[in-house]
């Protein structure tokens, strides 16, 4: 049977592979001019404090409006941007744009939300990350305590010496650090503690089935309680239902993010959504003010 289908299947795969290869090549070429052509934009996804139901922060998620034709999601171009090193200038743009948007919202009278920005390991290796962060903060005037940098476990497992040093300096600027996709790597909580991390983001793969899978529920419950013992905050990623939200409440998880609350959206839409949803009255410590 497999043999009979063989020839056609092979041809299908080859054409498919060629199409993908061609697309990858076009994409890589186009990526080089995307920054100067102003083709990047950020979408923002709310992060909900579970106890109050209020939005306390947003995560900035990069989108590429390729040739003004289609909106390309990051999974399709970040690997290429990392290989070419373009992630360094792109990452700088993301930092600046996210900080400026956070200040814009505050000027519009919205609560003072935390803004979380994803970082690539390449930005640590090939860029001057500390300088980029300092510049984004001073250009925007954002209170450093409102900026959260999302790192991956894999970053912390390599290059340890220089990464620790950079993270130490970033922390001394007053920014916060979180571990993205927590649980998918091999690091222990005790190990992470050495990096002065503030928050763990539990990966969606653990969160998805907590309402039905006792093992996943046990894992999430254990992560939350261990994190709290180490004085780390915890946010659950990819929350898609009311059931999951309920379990997270029971497990004493601090925050949640996912389609159940809101999808990532453009900055203006987020401002409108905050007001319309009634989830906007929170924010962090209201007494703190941005520098301008
Ligand atoms: P991430 O940082 O773990 O971001 C969460 C991803 O899950 C986002 O995908 C978000 O849209 C999606 N998501 C949120 N809620 C739900 C949900 O309830 N269900 C499901 N199925 N998905 C949900 P997105 O925007 O496509 O980003 C994918 C990844 O690309 C991010 O994963 C992050 O690793 C990377 N990325 C995004 N923006 C940047 C950036 O500016 N710089 C770097 N270096 N990486 C970025
Ligand atoms: Mg993230
Ligand atoms: Mg994640
Ligand atoms: Mg992810």
CSV table of C-alpha atoms in Angstrom, one decimal, residues 18-249:
chain,number,residue,atom,x,y,z
A,18,UNK,CA,10.5,23.2,-2.9
A,19,UNK,CA,7.7,25.6,-2.2
A,20,UNK,CA,8.8,25.8,1.4
A,21,UNK,CA,12.4,26.4,0.4
A,22,UNK,CA,11.4,29.1,-2.0
A,23,UNK,CA,9.3,30.7,0.6
A,24,UNK,CA,12.0,30.6,3.2
A,25,UNK,CA,14.4,32.2,0.7
A,26,UNK,CA,12.0,35.0,-0.2
A,27,UNK,CA,11.3,35.5,3.4
A,28,UNK,CA,15.0,35.8,4.4
A,29,UNK,CA,15.6,38.3,1.6
A,30,UNK,CA,12.6,40.4,2.5
A,31,UNK,CA,13.5,40.3,6.2
A,32,UNK,CA,16.6,42.4,5.5
A,33,UNK,CA,14.5,45.4,4.4
A,34,UNK,CA,11.6,44.9,6.7
A,35,UNK,CA,12.9,47.2,9.4
A,36,UNK,CA,13.6,50.1,7.1
A,37,UNK,CA,10.3,49.5,5.3
A,38,UNK,CA,8.5,49.9,8.6
A,39,UNK,CA,6.9,46.5,8.3
A,40,UNK,CA,7.0,45.4,11.9
A,41,UNK,CA,4.3,45.9,14.5
A,42,UNK,CA,3.5,44.8,18.0
A,43,UNK,CA,0.4,43.1,19.3
A,44,UNK,CA,-0.3,43.1,23.0
A,45,UNK,CA,-1.9,40.4,25.1
A,46,UNK,CA,-3.3,41.2,28.5
A,47,UNK,CA,-2.0,39.5,31.7
A,48,UNK,CA,-4.7,39.1,34.3
A,49,UNK,CA,-4.2,39.1,38.1
A,50,UNK,CA,-6.4,36.2,39.1
A,51,UNK,CA,-7.3,37.5,42.5
A,52,UNK,CA,-8.7,40.8,41.2
A,53,UNK,CA,-9.5,40.0,37.6
A,54,UNK,CA,-7.7,43.1,36.6
A,55,UNK,CA,-5.2,43.5,33.8
A,56,UNK,CA,-1.8,44.1,35.4
A,57,UNK,CA,0.4,43.8,32.4
A,58,UNK,CA,0.7,43.0,28.7
A,59,UNK,CA,3.1,40.9,26.6
A,60,UNK,CA,4.4,42.5,23.4
A,61,UNK,CA,4.3,40.0,20.5
A,62,UNK,CA,6.0,40.8,17.3
A,63,UNK,CA,4.2,40.7,13.9
A,64,UNK,CA,5.6,41.2,10.4
A,65,UNK,CA,3.4,42.9,7.8
A,66,UNK,CA,5.4,41.3,5.0
A,67,UNK,CA,5.2,43.5,1.9
A,68,UNK,CA,1.9,44.8,3.3
A,69,UNK,CA,0.4,41.5,2.1
A,70,UNK,CA,0.2,39.1,5.0
A,71,UNK,CA,0.8,39.2,8.8
A,72,UNK,CA,3.6,36.7,9.4
A,73,UNK,CA,3.7,35.2,12.9
A,74,UNK,CA,7.1,35.2,14.8
A,75,UNK,CA,7.5,31.4,14.6
A,76,UNK,CA,7.9,31.8,10.9
A,77,UNK,CA,10.6,34.4,10.8
A,78,UNK,CA,12.4,34.7,14.2
A,79,UNK,CA,14.6,31.6,13.5
A,80,UNK,CA,15.8,33.3,10.3
A,81,UNK,CA,16.2,36.6,12.1
A,82,UNK,CA,18.3,34.9,14.7
A,83,UNK,CA,20.5,33.1,12.2
A,84,UNK,CA,21.2,36.3,10.2
A,85,UNK,CA,21.8,38.4,13.4
A,86,UNK,CA,18.9,40.7,12.3
A,87,UNK,CA,17.2,39.9,15.6
A,88,UNK,CA,19.5,42.4,17.2
A,89,UNK,CA,18.3,45.5,15.5
A,90,UNK,CA,14.7,44.1,15.4
A,91,UNK,CA,14.9,43.4,19.1
A,92,UNK,CA,16.1,46.9,19.7
A,93,UNK,CA,13.1,48.2,17.8
A,94,UNK,CA,10.7,45.9,19.8
A,95,UNK,CA,12.1,47.3,23.1
A,96,UNK,CA,11.7,50.9,22.1
A,97,UNK,CA,8.3,50.5,20.6
A,98,UNK,CA,7.0,48.5,23.5
A,99,UNK,CA,8.3,51.0,26.1
A,100,UNK,CA,6.9,54.0,24.1
A,101,UNK,CA,3.5,52.3,23.8
A,102,UNK,CA,3.3,51.7,27.6
A,103,UNK,CA,4.0,55.4,28.2
A,104,UNK,CA,1.4,56.3,25.5
A,105,UNK,CA,-1.3,54.3,27.3
A,106,UNK,CA,-0.5,55.9,30.6
A,107,UNK,CA,-0.8,59.4,29.0
A,108,UNK,CA,-4.2,58.3,27.7
A,109,UNK,CA,-5.2,57.7,31.3
A,110,UNK,CA,-5.0,53.9,31.4
A,111,UNK,CA,-3.6,52.1,34.4
A,112,UNK,CA,0.2,51.7,34.7
A,113,UNK,CA,0.6,48.3,33.1
A,114,UNK,CA,3.8,46.2,33.1
A,115,UNK,CA,5.1,45.6,29.6
A,116,UNK,CA,6.8,42.2,28.9
A,117,UNK,CA,9.2,41.9,26.0
A,118,UNK,CA,10.6,38.6,24.6
A,119,UNK,CA,14.3,38.4,24.3
A,120,UNK,CA,16.3,36.0,22.1
A,121,UNK,CA,19.5,34.4,23.3
A,122,UNK,CA,21.2,36.0,20.2
A,123,UNK,CA,20.6,39.4,21.7
A,124,UNK,CA,22.8,38.4,24.6
A,125,UNK,CA,25.5,37.0,22.5
A,126,UNK,CA,25.7,39.4,19.6
A,127,UNK,CA,24.2,42.6,20.9
A,128,UNK,CA,24.8,45.1,23.7
A,129,UNK,CA,21.6,44.3,25.5
A,130,UNK,CA,22.1,46.5,28.5
A,131,UNK,CA,22.7,49.5,26.3
A,132,UNK,CA,19.6,48.7,24.2
A,133,UNK,CA,17.5,48.5,27.4
A,134,UNK,CA,18.9,51.7,28.8
A,135,UNK,CA,18.2,53.5,25.5
A,136,UNK,CA,14.6,52.3,25.2
A,137,UNK,CA,13.9,53.4,28.8
A,138,UNK,CA,15.4,56.8,28.4
A,139,UNK,CA,13.8,57.4,25.0
A,140,UNK,CA,10.4,56.5,26.3
A,141,UNK,CA,10.7,57.7,29.9
A,142,UNK,CA,9.2,54.5,31.1
A,143,UNK,CA,9.7,53.6,34.8
A,144,UNK,CA,12.1,50.6,34.6
A,145,UNK,CA,10.0,48.7,37.1
A,146,UNK,CA,7.3,48.5,34.5
A,147,UNK,CA,9.5,46.7,32.0
A,148,UNK,CA,9.7,42.9,32.2
A,149,UNK,CA,12.2,40.9,30.1
A,150,UNK,CA,11.2,37.4,29.1
A,151,UNK,CA,14.1,34.9,29.0
A,152,UNK,CA,14.2,31.3,28.0
A,153,UNK,CA,15.6,28.5,30.1
A,154,UNK,CA,17.9,27.5,27.3
A,155,UNK,CA,19.6,30.9,27.6
A,156,UNK,CA,20.5,30.3,31.2
A,157,UNK,CA,22.0,26.9,30.5
A,158,UNK,CA,24.6,28.2,28.1
A,159,UNK,CA,27.1,31.1,28.3
A,160,UNK,CA,26.5,31.2,32.0
A,161,UNK,CA,29.2,33.5,33.0
A,162,UNK,CA,28.5,36.5,30.7
A,163,UNK,CA,24.8,35.9,30.9
A,164,UNK,CA,24.8,36.2,34.7
A,165,UNK,CA,26.8,39.4,34.4
A,166,UNK,CA,24.4,40.9,31.9
A,167,UNK,CA,21.3,39.9,33.9
A,168,UNK,CA,22.9,41.3,37.1
A,169,UNK,CA,23.3,44.7,35.3
A,170,UNK,CA,19.8,44.6,33.8
A,171,UNK,CA,18.4,43.9,37.3
A,172,UNK,CA,20.3,46.9,38.7
A,173,UNK,CA,18.5,49.1,36.2
A,174,UNK,CA,15.3,48.1,38.0
A,175,UNK,CA,13.7,46.0,35.3
A,176,UNK,CA,12.1,42.7,36.1
A,177,UNK,CA,13.0,39.3,34.7
A,178,UNK,CA,10.8,36.3,33.9
A,179,UNK,CA,11.3,32.8,32.5
A,180,UNK,CA,9.2,32.1,29.4
A,181,UNK,CA,7.8,28.7,28.6
A,182,UNK,CA,8.9,27.4,32.0
A,183,UNK,CA,8.9,23.6,32.3
A,184,UNK,CA,10.0,22.9,28.8
A,185,UNK,CA,13.7,23.1,29.5
A,186,UNK,CA,15.8,21.3,32.0
A,187,UNK,CA,16.5,23.9,34.6
A,188,UNK,CA,15.4,23.5,38.3
A,189,UNK,CA,13.8,26.2,40.3
A,190,UNK,CA,16.7,26.3,42.6
A,191,UNK,CA,19.0,26.9,39.7
A,192,UNK,CA,16.9,29.7,38.3
A,193,UNK,CA,16.9,31.4,41.7
A,194,UNK,CA,20.6,32.2,41.1
A,195,UNK,CA,19.7,34.5,38.2
A,196,UNK,CA,17.5,36.8,40.3
A,197,UNK,CA,14.4,36.0,38.3
A,198,UNK,CA,11.2,37.6,39.5
A,199,UNK,CA,8.6,35.5,37.7
A,200,UNK,CA,7.9,32.2,36.0
A,201,UNK,CA,5.6,31.8,33.0
A,202,UNK,CA,4.3,28.2,33.0
A,203,UNK,CA,4.3,26.9,29.5
A,204,UNK,CA,0.9,26.3,27.8
A,205,UNK,CA,1.7,22.6,27.4
A,206,UNK,CA,1.3,22.1,31.2
A,207,UNK,CA,-1.6,24.4,31.5
A,208,UNK,CA,-3.8,23.1,28.7
A,209,UNK,CA,-5.1,20.0,30.3
A,210,UNK,CA,-5.1,20.8,34.1
A,211,UNK,CA,-8.9,20.5,34.3
A,212,UNK,CA,-8.8,16.9,33.0
A,213,UNK,CA,-5.3,15.5,33.6
A,214,UNK,CA,-4.4,14.9,37.3
A,215,UNK,CA,-0.7,14.7,36.4
A,216,UNK,CA,-0.6,18.1,34.7
A,217,UNK,CA,-2.7,19.5,37.6
A,218,UNK,CA,-0.2,18.1,40.1
A,219,UNK,CA,2.7,19.6,38.1
A,220,UNK,CA,1.2,23.1,37.9
A,221,UNK,CA,0.2,23.0,41.5
A,222,UNK,CA,3.8,22.0,42.5
A,223,UNK,CA,5.4,24.7,40.3
A,224,UNK,CA,3.2,27.4,41.9
A,225,UNK,CA,3.9,26.3,45.4
A,226,UNK,CA,7.6,25.9,44.9
A,227,UNK,CA,7.8,29.2,43.1
A,228,UNK,CA,6.0,30.9,46.0
A,229,UNK,CA,8.4,29.4,48.5
A,230,UNK,CA,11.2,30.9,46.5
A,231,UNK,CA,9.3,34.3,46.4
A,232,UNK,CA,8.8,34.1,42.7
A,233,UNK,CA,5.6,35.1,41.0
A,234,UNK,CA,3.8,32.7,38.6
A,235,UNK,CA,1.8,33.3,35.5
A,236,UNK,CA,0.0,30.6,33.5
A,237,UNK,CA,0.3,30.9,29.7
A,238,UNK,CA,-2.3,29.8,27.1
A,239,UNK,CA,-5.4,29.8,29.3
A,240,UNK,CA,-8.2,29.0,26.9
A,241,UNK,CA,-11.2,28.2,29.2
A,242,UNK,CA,-13.1,29.1,32.3
A,243,UNK,CA,-12.3,25.6,33.7
A,244,UNK,CA,-8.6,26.2,33.5
A,245,UNK,CA,-9.1,29.6,35.1
A,246,UNK,CA,-10.9,28.0,38.0
A,247,UNK,CA,-8.1,25.5,38.6
A,248,UNK,CA,-5.5,28.2,38.5
A,249,UNK,CA,-7.5,30.1,41.2
